[in-house]
Short mmCIF file of C-alpha atoms in Angstrom, two decimals:
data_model
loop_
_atom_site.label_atom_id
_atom_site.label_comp_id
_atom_site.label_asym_id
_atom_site.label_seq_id
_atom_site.Cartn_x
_atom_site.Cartn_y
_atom_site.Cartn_z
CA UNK A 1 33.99 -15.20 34.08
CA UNK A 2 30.78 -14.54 31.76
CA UNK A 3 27.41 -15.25 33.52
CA UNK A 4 26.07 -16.76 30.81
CA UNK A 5 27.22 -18.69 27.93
CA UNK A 6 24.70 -20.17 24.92
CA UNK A 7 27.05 -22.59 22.91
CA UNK A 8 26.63 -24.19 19.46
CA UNK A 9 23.45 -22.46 18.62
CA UNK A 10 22.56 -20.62 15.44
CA UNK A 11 22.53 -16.71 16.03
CA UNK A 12 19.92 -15.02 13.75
CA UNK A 13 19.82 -11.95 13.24
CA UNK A 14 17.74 -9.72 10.61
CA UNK A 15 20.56 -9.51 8.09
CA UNK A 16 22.13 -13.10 8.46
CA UNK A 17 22.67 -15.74 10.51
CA UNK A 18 25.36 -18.14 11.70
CA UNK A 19 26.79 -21.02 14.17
CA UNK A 20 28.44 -19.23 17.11
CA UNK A 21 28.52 -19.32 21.11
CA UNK A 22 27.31 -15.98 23.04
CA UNK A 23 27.92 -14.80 26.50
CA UNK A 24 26.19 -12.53 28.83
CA UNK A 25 27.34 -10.39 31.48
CA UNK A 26 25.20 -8.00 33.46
CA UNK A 27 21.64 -8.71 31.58
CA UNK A 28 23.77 -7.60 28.31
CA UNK A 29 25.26 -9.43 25.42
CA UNK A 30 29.14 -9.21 25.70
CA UNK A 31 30.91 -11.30 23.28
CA UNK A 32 29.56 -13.50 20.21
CA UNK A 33 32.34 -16.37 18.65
CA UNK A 34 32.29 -18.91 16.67
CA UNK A 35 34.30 -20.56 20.31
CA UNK A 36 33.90 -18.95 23.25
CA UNK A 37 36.50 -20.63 25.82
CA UNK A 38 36.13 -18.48 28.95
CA UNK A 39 34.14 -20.04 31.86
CA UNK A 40 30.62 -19.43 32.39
CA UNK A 41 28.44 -19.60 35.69
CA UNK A 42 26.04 -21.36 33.85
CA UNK A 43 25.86 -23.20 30.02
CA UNK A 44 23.48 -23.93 27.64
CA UNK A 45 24.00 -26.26 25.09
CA UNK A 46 21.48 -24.41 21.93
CA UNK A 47 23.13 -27.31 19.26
CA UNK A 48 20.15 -28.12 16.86
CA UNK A 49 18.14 -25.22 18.13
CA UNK A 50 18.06 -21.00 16.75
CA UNK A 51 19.09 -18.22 19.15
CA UNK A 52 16.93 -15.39 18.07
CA UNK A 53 16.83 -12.10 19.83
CA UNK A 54 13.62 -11.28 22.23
CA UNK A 55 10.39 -10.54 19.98
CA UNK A 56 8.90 -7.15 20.54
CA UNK A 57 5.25 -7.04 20.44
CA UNK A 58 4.37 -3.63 18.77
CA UNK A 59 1.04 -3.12 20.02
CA UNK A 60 -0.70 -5.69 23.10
CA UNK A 61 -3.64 -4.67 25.20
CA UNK A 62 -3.21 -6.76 28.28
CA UNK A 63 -4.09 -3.91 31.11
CA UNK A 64 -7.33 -3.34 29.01
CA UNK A 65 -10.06 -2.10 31.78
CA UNK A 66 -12.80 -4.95 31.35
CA UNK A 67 -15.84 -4.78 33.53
CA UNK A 68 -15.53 -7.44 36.97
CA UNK A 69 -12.06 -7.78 36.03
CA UNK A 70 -8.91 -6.50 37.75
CA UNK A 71 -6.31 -4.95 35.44
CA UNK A 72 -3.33 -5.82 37.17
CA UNK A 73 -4.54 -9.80 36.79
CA UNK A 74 -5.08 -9.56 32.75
CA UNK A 75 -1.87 -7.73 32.73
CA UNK A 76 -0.08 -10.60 34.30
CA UNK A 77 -1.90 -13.38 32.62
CA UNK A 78 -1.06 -11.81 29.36
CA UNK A 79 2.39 -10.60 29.91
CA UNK A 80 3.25 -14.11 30.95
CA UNK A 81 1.46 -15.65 27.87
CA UNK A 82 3.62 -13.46 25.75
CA UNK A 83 6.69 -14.18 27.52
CA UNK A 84 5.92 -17.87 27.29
CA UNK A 85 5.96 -16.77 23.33
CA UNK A 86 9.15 -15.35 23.27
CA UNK A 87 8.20 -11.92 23.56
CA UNK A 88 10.43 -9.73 25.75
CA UNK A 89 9.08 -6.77 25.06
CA UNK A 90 6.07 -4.98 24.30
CA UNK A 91 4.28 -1.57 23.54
CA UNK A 92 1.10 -1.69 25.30
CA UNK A 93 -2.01 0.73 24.40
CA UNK A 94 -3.34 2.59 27.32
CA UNK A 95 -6.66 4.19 27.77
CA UNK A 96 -7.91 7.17 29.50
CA UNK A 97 -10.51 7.12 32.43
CA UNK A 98 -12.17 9.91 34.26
CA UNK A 99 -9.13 9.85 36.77
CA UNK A 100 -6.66 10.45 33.89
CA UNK A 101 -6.76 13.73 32.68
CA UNK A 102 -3.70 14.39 30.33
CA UNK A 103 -0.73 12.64 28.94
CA UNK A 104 1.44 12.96 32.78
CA UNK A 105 -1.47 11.45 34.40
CA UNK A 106 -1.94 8.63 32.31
CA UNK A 107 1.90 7.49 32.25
CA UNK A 108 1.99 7.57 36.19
CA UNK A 109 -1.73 5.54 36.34
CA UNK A 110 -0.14 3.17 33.64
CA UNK A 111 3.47 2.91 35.00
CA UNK A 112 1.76 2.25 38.11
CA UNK A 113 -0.36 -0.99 37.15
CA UNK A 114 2.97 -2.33 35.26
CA UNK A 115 5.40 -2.21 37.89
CA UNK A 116 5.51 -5.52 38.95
CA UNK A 117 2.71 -6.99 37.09
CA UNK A 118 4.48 -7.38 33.54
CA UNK A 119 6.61 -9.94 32.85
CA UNK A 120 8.04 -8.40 29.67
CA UNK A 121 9.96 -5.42 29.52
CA UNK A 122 7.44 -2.39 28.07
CA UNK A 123 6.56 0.74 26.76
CA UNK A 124 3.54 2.76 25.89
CA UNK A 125 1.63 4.59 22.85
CA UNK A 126 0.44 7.64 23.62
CA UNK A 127 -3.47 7.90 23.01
CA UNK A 128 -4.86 10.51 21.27
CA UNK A 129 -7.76 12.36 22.86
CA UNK A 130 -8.39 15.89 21.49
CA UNK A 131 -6.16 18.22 19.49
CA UNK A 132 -6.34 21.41 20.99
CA UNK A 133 -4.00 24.17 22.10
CA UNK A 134 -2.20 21.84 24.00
CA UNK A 135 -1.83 19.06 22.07
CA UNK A 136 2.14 20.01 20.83
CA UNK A 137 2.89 20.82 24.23
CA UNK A 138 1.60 17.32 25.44
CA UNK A 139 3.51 15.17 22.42
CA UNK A 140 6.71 17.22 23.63
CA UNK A 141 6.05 16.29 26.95
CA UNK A 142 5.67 12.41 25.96
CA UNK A 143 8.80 12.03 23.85
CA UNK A 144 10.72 13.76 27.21
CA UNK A 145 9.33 11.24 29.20
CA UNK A 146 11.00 8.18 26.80
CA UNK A 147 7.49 8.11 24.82
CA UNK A 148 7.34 8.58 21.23
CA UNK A 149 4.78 7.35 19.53
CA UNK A 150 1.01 8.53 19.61
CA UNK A 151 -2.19 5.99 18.12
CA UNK A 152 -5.12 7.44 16.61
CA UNK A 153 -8.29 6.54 15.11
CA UNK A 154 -10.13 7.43 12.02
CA UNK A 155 -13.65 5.22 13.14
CA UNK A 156 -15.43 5.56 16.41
CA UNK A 157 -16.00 7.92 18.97
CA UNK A 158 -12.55 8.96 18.97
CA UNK A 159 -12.52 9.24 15.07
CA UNK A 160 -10.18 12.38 13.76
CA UNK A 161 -11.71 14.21 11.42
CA UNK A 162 -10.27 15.49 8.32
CA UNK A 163 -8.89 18.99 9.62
CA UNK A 164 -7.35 17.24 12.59
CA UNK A 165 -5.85 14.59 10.64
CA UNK A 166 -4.17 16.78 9.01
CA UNK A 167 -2.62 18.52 12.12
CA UNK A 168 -1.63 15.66 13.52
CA UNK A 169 0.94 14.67 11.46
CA UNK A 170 2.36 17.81 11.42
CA UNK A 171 2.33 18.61 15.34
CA UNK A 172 3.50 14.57 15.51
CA UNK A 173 6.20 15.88 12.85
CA UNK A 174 7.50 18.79 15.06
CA UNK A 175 7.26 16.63 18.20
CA UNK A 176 9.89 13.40 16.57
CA UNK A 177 6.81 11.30 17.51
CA UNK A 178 5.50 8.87 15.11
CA UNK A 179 1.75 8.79 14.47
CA UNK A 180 0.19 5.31 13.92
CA UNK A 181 -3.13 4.99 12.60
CA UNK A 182 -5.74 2.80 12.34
CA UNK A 183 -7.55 3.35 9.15
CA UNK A 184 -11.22 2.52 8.42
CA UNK A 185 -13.42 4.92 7.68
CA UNK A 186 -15.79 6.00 9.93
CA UNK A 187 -18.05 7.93 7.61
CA UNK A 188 -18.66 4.64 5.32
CA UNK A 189 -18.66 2.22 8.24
CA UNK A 190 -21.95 4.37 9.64
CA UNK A 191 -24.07 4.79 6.58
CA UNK A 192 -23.24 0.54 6.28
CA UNK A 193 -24.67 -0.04 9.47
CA UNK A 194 -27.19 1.83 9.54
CA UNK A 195 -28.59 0.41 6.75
CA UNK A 196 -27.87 -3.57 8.14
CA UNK A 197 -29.57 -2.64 11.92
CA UNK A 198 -32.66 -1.44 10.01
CA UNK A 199 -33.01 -4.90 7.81
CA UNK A 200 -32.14 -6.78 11.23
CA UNK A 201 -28.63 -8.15 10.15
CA UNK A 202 -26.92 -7.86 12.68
CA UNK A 203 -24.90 -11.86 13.18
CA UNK A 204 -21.60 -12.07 13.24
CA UNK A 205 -21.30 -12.37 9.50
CA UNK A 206 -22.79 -9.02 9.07
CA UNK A 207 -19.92 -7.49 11.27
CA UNK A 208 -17.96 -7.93 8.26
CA UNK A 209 -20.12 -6.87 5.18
CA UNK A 210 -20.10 -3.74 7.44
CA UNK A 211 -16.56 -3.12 7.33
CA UNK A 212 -15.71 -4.08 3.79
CA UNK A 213 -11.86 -3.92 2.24
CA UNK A 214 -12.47 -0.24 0.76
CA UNK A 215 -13.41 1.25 4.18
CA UNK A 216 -10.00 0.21 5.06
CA UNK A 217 -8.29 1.53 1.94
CA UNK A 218 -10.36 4.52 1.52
CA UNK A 219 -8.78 5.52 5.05
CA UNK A 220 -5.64 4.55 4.25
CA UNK A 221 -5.53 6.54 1.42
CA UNK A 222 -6.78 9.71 3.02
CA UNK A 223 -3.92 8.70 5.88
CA UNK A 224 -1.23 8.72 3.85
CA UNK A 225 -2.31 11.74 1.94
CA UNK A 226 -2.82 13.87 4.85
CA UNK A 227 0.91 12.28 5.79
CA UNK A 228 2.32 13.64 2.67
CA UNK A 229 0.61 16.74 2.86
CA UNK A 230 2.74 17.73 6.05
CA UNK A 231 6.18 17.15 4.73
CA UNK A 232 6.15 13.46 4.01
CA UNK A 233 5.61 13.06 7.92
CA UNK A 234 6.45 9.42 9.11
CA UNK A 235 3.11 7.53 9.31
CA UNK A 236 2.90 3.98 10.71
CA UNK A 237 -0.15 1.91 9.30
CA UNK A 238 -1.35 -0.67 11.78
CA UNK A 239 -3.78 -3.29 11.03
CA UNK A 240 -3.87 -3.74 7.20
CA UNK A 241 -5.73 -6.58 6.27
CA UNK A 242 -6.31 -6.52 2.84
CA UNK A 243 -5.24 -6.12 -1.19
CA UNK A 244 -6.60 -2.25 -1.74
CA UNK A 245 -5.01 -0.67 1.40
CA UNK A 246 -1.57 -2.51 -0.12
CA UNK A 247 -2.34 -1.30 -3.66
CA UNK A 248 -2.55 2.58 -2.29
CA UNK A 249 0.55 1.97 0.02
CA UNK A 250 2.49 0.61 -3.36
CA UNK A 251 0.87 3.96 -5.13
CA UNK A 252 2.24 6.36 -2.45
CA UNK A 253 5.33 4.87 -2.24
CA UNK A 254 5.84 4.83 -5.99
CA UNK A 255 5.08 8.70 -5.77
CA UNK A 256 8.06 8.92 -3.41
CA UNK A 257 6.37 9.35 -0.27
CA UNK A 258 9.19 7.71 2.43
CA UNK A 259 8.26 7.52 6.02
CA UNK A 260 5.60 5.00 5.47
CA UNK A 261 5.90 1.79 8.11
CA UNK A 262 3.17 -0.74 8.12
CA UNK A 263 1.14 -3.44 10.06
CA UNK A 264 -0.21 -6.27 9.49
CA UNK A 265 -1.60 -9.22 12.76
CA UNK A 266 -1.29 -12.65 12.71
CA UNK A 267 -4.36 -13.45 12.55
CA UNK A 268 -4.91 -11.42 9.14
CA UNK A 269 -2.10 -13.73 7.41
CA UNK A 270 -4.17 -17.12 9.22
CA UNK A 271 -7.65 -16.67 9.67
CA UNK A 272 -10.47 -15.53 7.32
CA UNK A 273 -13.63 -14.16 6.77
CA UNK A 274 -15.52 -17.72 6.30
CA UNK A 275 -15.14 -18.13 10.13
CA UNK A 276 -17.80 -15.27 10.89
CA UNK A 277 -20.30 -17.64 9.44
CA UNK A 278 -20.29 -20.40 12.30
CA UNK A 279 -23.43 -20.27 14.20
CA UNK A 280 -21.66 -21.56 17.38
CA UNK A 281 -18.63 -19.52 17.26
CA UNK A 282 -18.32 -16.59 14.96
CA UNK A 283 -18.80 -13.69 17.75
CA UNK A 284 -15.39 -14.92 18.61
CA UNK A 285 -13.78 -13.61 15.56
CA UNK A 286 -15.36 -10.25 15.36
CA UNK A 287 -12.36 -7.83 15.33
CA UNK A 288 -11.60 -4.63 13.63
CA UNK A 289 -10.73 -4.52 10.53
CA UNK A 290 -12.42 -7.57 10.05
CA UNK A 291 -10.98 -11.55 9.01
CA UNK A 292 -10.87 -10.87 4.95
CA UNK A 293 -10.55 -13.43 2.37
CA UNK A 294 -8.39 -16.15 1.70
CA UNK A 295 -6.81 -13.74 -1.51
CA UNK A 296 -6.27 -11.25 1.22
CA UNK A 297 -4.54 -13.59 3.14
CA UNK A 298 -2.36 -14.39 0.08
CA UNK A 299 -1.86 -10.77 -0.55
CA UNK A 300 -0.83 -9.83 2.89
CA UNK A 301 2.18 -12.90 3.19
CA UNK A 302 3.77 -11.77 0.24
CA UNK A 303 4.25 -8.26 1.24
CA UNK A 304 5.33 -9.14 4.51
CA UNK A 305 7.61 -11.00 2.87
CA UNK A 306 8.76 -8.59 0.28
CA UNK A 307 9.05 -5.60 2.84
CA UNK A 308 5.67 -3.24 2.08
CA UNK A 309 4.58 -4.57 5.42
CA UNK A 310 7.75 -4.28 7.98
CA UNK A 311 5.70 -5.44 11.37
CA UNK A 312 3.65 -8.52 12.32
CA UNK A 313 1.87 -7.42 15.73
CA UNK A 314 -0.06 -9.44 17.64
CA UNK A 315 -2.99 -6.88 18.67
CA UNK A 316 -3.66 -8.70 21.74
CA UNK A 317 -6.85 -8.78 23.72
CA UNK A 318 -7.75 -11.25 26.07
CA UNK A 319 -11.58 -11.36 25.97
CA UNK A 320 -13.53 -14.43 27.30
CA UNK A 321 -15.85 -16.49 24.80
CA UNK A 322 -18.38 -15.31 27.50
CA UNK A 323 -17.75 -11.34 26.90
CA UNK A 324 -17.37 -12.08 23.22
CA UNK A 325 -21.00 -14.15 22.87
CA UNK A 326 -23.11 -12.43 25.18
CA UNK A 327 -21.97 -8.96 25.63
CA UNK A 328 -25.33 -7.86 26.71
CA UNK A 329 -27.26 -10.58 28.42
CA UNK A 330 -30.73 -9.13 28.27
CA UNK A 331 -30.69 -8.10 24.29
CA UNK A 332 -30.39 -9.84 21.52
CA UNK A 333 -26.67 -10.51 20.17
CA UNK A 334 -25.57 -7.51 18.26
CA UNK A 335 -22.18 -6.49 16.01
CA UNK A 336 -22.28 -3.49 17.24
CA UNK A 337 -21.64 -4.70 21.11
CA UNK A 338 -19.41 -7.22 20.55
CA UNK A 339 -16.12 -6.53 22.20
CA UNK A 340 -13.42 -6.43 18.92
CA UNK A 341 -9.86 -8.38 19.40
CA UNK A 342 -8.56 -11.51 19.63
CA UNK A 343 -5.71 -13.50 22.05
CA UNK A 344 -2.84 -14.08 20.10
CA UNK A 345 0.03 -12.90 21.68
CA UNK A 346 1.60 -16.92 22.82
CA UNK A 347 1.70 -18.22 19.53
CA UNK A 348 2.85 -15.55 17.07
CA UNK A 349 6.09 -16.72 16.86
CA UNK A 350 5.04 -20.58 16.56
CA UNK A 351 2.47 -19.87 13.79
CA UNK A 352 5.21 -17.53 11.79
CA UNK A 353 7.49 -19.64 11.91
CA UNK A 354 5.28 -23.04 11.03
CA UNK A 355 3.35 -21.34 8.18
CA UNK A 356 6.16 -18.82 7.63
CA UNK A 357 9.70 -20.48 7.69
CA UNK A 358 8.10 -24.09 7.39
CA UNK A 359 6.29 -23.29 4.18
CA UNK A 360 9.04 -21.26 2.81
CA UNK A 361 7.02 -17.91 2.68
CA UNK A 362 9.75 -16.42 4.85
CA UNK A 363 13.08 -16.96 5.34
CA UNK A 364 14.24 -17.06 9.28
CA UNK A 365 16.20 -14.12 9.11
CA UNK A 366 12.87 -12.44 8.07
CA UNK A 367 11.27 -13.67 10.87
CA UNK A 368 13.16 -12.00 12.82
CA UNK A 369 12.95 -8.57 10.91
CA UNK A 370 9.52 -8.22 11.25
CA UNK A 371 8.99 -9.30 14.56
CA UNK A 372 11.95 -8.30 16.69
CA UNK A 373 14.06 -6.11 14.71
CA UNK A 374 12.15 -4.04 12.83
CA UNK A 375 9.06 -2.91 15.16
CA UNK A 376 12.52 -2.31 17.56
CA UNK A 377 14.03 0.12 15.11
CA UNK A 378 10.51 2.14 13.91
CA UNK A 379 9.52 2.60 18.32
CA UNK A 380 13.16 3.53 19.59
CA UNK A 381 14.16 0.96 20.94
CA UNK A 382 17.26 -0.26 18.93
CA UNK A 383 19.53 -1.50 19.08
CA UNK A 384 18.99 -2.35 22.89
CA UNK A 385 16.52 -4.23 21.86
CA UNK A 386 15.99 -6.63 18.62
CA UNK A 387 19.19 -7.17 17.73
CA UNK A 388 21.53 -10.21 19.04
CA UNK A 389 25.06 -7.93 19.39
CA UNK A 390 27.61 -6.85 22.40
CA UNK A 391 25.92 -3.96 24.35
CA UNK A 392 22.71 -5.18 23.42
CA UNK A 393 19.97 -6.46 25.95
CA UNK A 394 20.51 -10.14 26.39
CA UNK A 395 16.74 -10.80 25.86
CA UNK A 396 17.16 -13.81 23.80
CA UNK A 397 14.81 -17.05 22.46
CA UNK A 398 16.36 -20.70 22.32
CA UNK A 399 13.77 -21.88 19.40
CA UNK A 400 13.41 -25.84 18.32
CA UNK A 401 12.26 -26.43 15.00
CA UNK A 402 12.30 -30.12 15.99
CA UNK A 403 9.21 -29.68 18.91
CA UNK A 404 6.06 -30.73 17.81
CA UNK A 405 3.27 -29.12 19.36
CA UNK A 406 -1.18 -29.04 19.39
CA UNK A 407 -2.43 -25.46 20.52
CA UNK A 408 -5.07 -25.55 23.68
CA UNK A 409 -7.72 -23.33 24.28
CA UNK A 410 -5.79 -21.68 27.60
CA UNK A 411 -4.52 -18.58 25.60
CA UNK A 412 -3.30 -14.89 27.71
CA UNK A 413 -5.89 -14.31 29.86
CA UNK A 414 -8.94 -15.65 27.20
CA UNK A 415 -10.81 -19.34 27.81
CA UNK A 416 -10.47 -19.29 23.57
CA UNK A 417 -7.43 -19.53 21.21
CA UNK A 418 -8.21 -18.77 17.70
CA UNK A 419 -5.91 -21.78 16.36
CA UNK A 420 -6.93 -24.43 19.49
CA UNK A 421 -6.18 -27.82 17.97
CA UNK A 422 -3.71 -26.37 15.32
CA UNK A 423 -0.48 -28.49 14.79
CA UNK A 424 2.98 -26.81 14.64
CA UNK A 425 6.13 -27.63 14.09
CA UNK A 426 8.59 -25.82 15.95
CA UNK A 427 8.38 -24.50 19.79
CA UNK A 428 10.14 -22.05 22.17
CA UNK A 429 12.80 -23.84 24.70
CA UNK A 430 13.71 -21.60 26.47
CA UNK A 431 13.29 -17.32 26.75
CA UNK A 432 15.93 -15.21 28.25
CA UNK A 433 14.90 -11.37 29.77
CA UNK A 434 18.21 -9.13 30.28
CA UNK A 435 19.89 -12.23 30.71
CA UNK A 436 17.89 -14.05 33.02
CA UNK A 437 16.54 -17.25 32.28
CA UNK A 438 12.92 -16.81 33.12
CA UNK A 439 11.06 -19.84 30.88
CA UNK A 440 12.89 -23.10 30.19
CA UNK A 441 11.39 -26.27 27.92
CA UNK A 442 7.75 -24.77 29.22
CA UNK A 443 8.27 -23.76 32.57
CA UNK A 444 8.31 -20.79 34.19
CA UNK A 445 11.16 -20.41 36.18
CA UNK A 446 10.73 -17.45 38.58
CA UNK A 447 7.03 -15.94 39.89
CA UNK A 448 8.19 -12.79 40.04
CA UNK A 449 7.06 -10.10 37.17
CA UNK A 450 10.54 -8.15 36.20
CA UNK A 451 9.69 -6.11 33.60
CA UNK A 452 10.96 -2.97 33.41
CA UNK A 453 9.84 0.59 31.26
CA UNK A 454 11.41 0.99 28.69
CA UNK A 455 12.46 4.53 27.35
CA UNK A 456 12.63 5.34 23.89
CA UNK A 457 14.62 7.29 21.60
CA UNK A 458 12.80 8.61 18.29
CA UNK A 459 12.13 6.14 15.49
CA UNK A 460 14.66 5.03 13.01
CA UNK A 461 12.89 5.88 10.04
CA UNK A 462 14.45 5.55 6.91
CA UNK A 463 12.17 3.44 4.87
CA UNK A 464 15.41 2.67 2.44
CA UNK A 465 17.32 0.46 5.44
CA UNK A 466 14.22 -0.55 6.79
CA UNK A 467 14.54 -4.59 7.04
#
């Protein structure tokens, strides 16, 4: 007797999809038929509805430290939002703090806060913090411990410089750890600023003009360069917002350079730059890289949907309005102190697939590629996760294109949803985690957090199979 059975539901996978019953045994997938006759503990009738696998969010930020604000709380809040979303897993980004000297520390410190706090399944980046003599040692020590990825920076106080860019890809190389970077460049982004704070522009709208398209892609460039330089090392790309960054991605590819894997947020395909304007509300949309134009939005759906851009994260953060609008009480409101992110982890799958599948930009089984599948495949963590197959995780989404739905304001942890009011069509019914059946027609079903870490193997990186 199975534990599980879905019946009559559409199975999507990446590379196709078709009518067929599964069954679950154990938290895994055991058998997938177009009739599956066996008995079954429980049933669920999916007829109508798509059986996707669990999404995996490639980068969140839920256990943020914020100041008055307990960790373990925003962790919950958001993990649950996500889960609500169809998200199953997720790769959150951890920081350091004065108690967290190395790599070691900073796994126990973050393993610590998840256990029993995340509702998803997760893993972690690594963070990048200096490169010295160490620095191999500690990216060995990470992909021992199941971690094997690393995020760096090329703007802020963390920035890599040139020399160290360079190494990194090459220690990352040696390692089997995949580097992700976020590319704007630091050098421009400072000489704009400068230049705005002395005029006095400093509104929301100037946030923007100080981050412009070709600080992105003058980073990216150097990136994928300095990627190249060390063997054609695998580089992952996150946050690409715009046409230039794609146009030297399409130029290094063209040159034969392989191991590139690339990024792109929902909000980049949805919102734009015009929203940085609004007297009321444009602090809440200050994020880095900045909203771009409506031609970058353009730009950015068809190479997600031609495969330069394999990912769609959702680069969660769940600040309040209140954090985001008056960062510093006492001083007037300035770009430069304006916490950058947005919530968006609940409705990433709902706004793909409305504005995706429903306006025929993507096809369903793309859908799935770039938000399950593929981020599964480049972080180790296929095919246990993001695929719908015997011996895989049953971490699986019951989705109803039929459900109507208006998005509220209550959004991971935030009192602000970017797309409050928006109408969809299509809605999660129900989200299976290792075969449990944790949310059902919008209810959470069990209290308890059961997510579990998540060990990973290195990245499948062939850019040639890459979905």
């Amino acid at each position: 007797m199975f534990d599980l059975i879905i019946k009559n539901g559409m199975i999507v996978n990446a590379q196709e999809s078709h009518l067929a019953d599964l069954a679950v045994t154990g938290g895994k997938i055991m058998e997938i038929a177009p009739e599956i006759q066996e008995p079954a503990s429980m049933t669920i009738d999916a007829e109508g509805k798509y059986v996707l696998p669990g999404l995996v969010d490639a980068r969140t930020h839920f256990s943020k430290a914020r100041e008055g604000l307990d960790p373990a709380v925003e962790l919950a809040q958001g993990s649950r939002a996500a889960l609500f979303g169809g998200v199953t897993s997720i790769l959150e980004e951890v920081d350091f703090t004065a108690e967290t000297k190395n790599f070691t520390e900073l796994l126990r410190h973050a393993q610590d806060l998840m256990d029993g706090h995340c509702y998803t399944d997760y893993s972690f980046h690594g963070r990048y913090q200096k490169l010295d003599s160490s620095f191999l040692d500690e990216l060995q020590n990470m992909a021992e411990r199941g971690i094997s990825s690393l995020n760096a920076t090329l703007c802020g106080p963390e920035a890599l410089g040139t020399e160290d860019l360079s190494r990194i890809f090459v220690c990352g190389a040696a390692a089997g750890t995949l580097i992700c970077i976020h590319p704007e460049s630091e050098e421009a982004i400072a000489s704009l600023e400068k230049v705005l704070v002395q005029n006095h522009l400093t509104s929301p709208y100037y946030h923007a003009i100080s981050r412009p398209n070709l600080t992105e892609a003058q980073a990216v460039a150097q990136s994928l360069s300095a990627a190249a330089a060390a063997g054609d090392a695998p580089i992952y790309l996150q946050q690409i917002t715009c046409r230039e960054s794609l146009a030297q991605i399409r130029a290094a590819r063209a040159r034969g350079q392989r191991n590139i894997h690339v990024e792109t947020c929902t909000h980049y395909l949805l919102l734009n730059n015009l929203l940085s304007t609004k007297e009321d509300s444009g602090a809440r949309y200050v994020v880095n890289p900045p909203l771009r134009s409506p031609a970058d939005n353009r730009a950015l759906w068809e190479a997600l949907s031609s495969g330069l851009i394999q990912c769609l994260a959702s680069d969660h953060y769940g600040y309040s309005s209140r954090e985001k609008e008056n960062p510093r009480p006492n001083e007037k409101w300035d770009f430069r102190h304006c916490p950058p992110g947005l919530p968006g982890v609940r409705h990433r799958l709902d706004l793909l697939y409305h504005y995706g599948v429903g306006e025929n930009r993507l096809s369903i089984e793309r859908l799935v590629a770039v938000c399950s599948s593929n981020p599964a495949r480049i972080f180790g963590l296929y095919p246990r996760k993001g695929l719908l197959a015997p011996g895989s995780d049953a971490d699986i989404v019951i989705y109803d294109a039929e459900l109507s739905q208006r998005l509220s304001e209550l959004h991971g942890g935030s009192d602000f949803c970017p797309y409050a009011g928006w109408r969809l069509q299509g809605g999660v019914s129900s989200v299976l985690l290792r075969g449990k059946l944790l949310v059902d027609r919008g209810a959470l079903l069990e209290e308890k957090a059961r997510g579990i870490f998540l060990p990973r193997e290195k990245s499948i990186l062939d850019a040639d199979t890459m979905l």
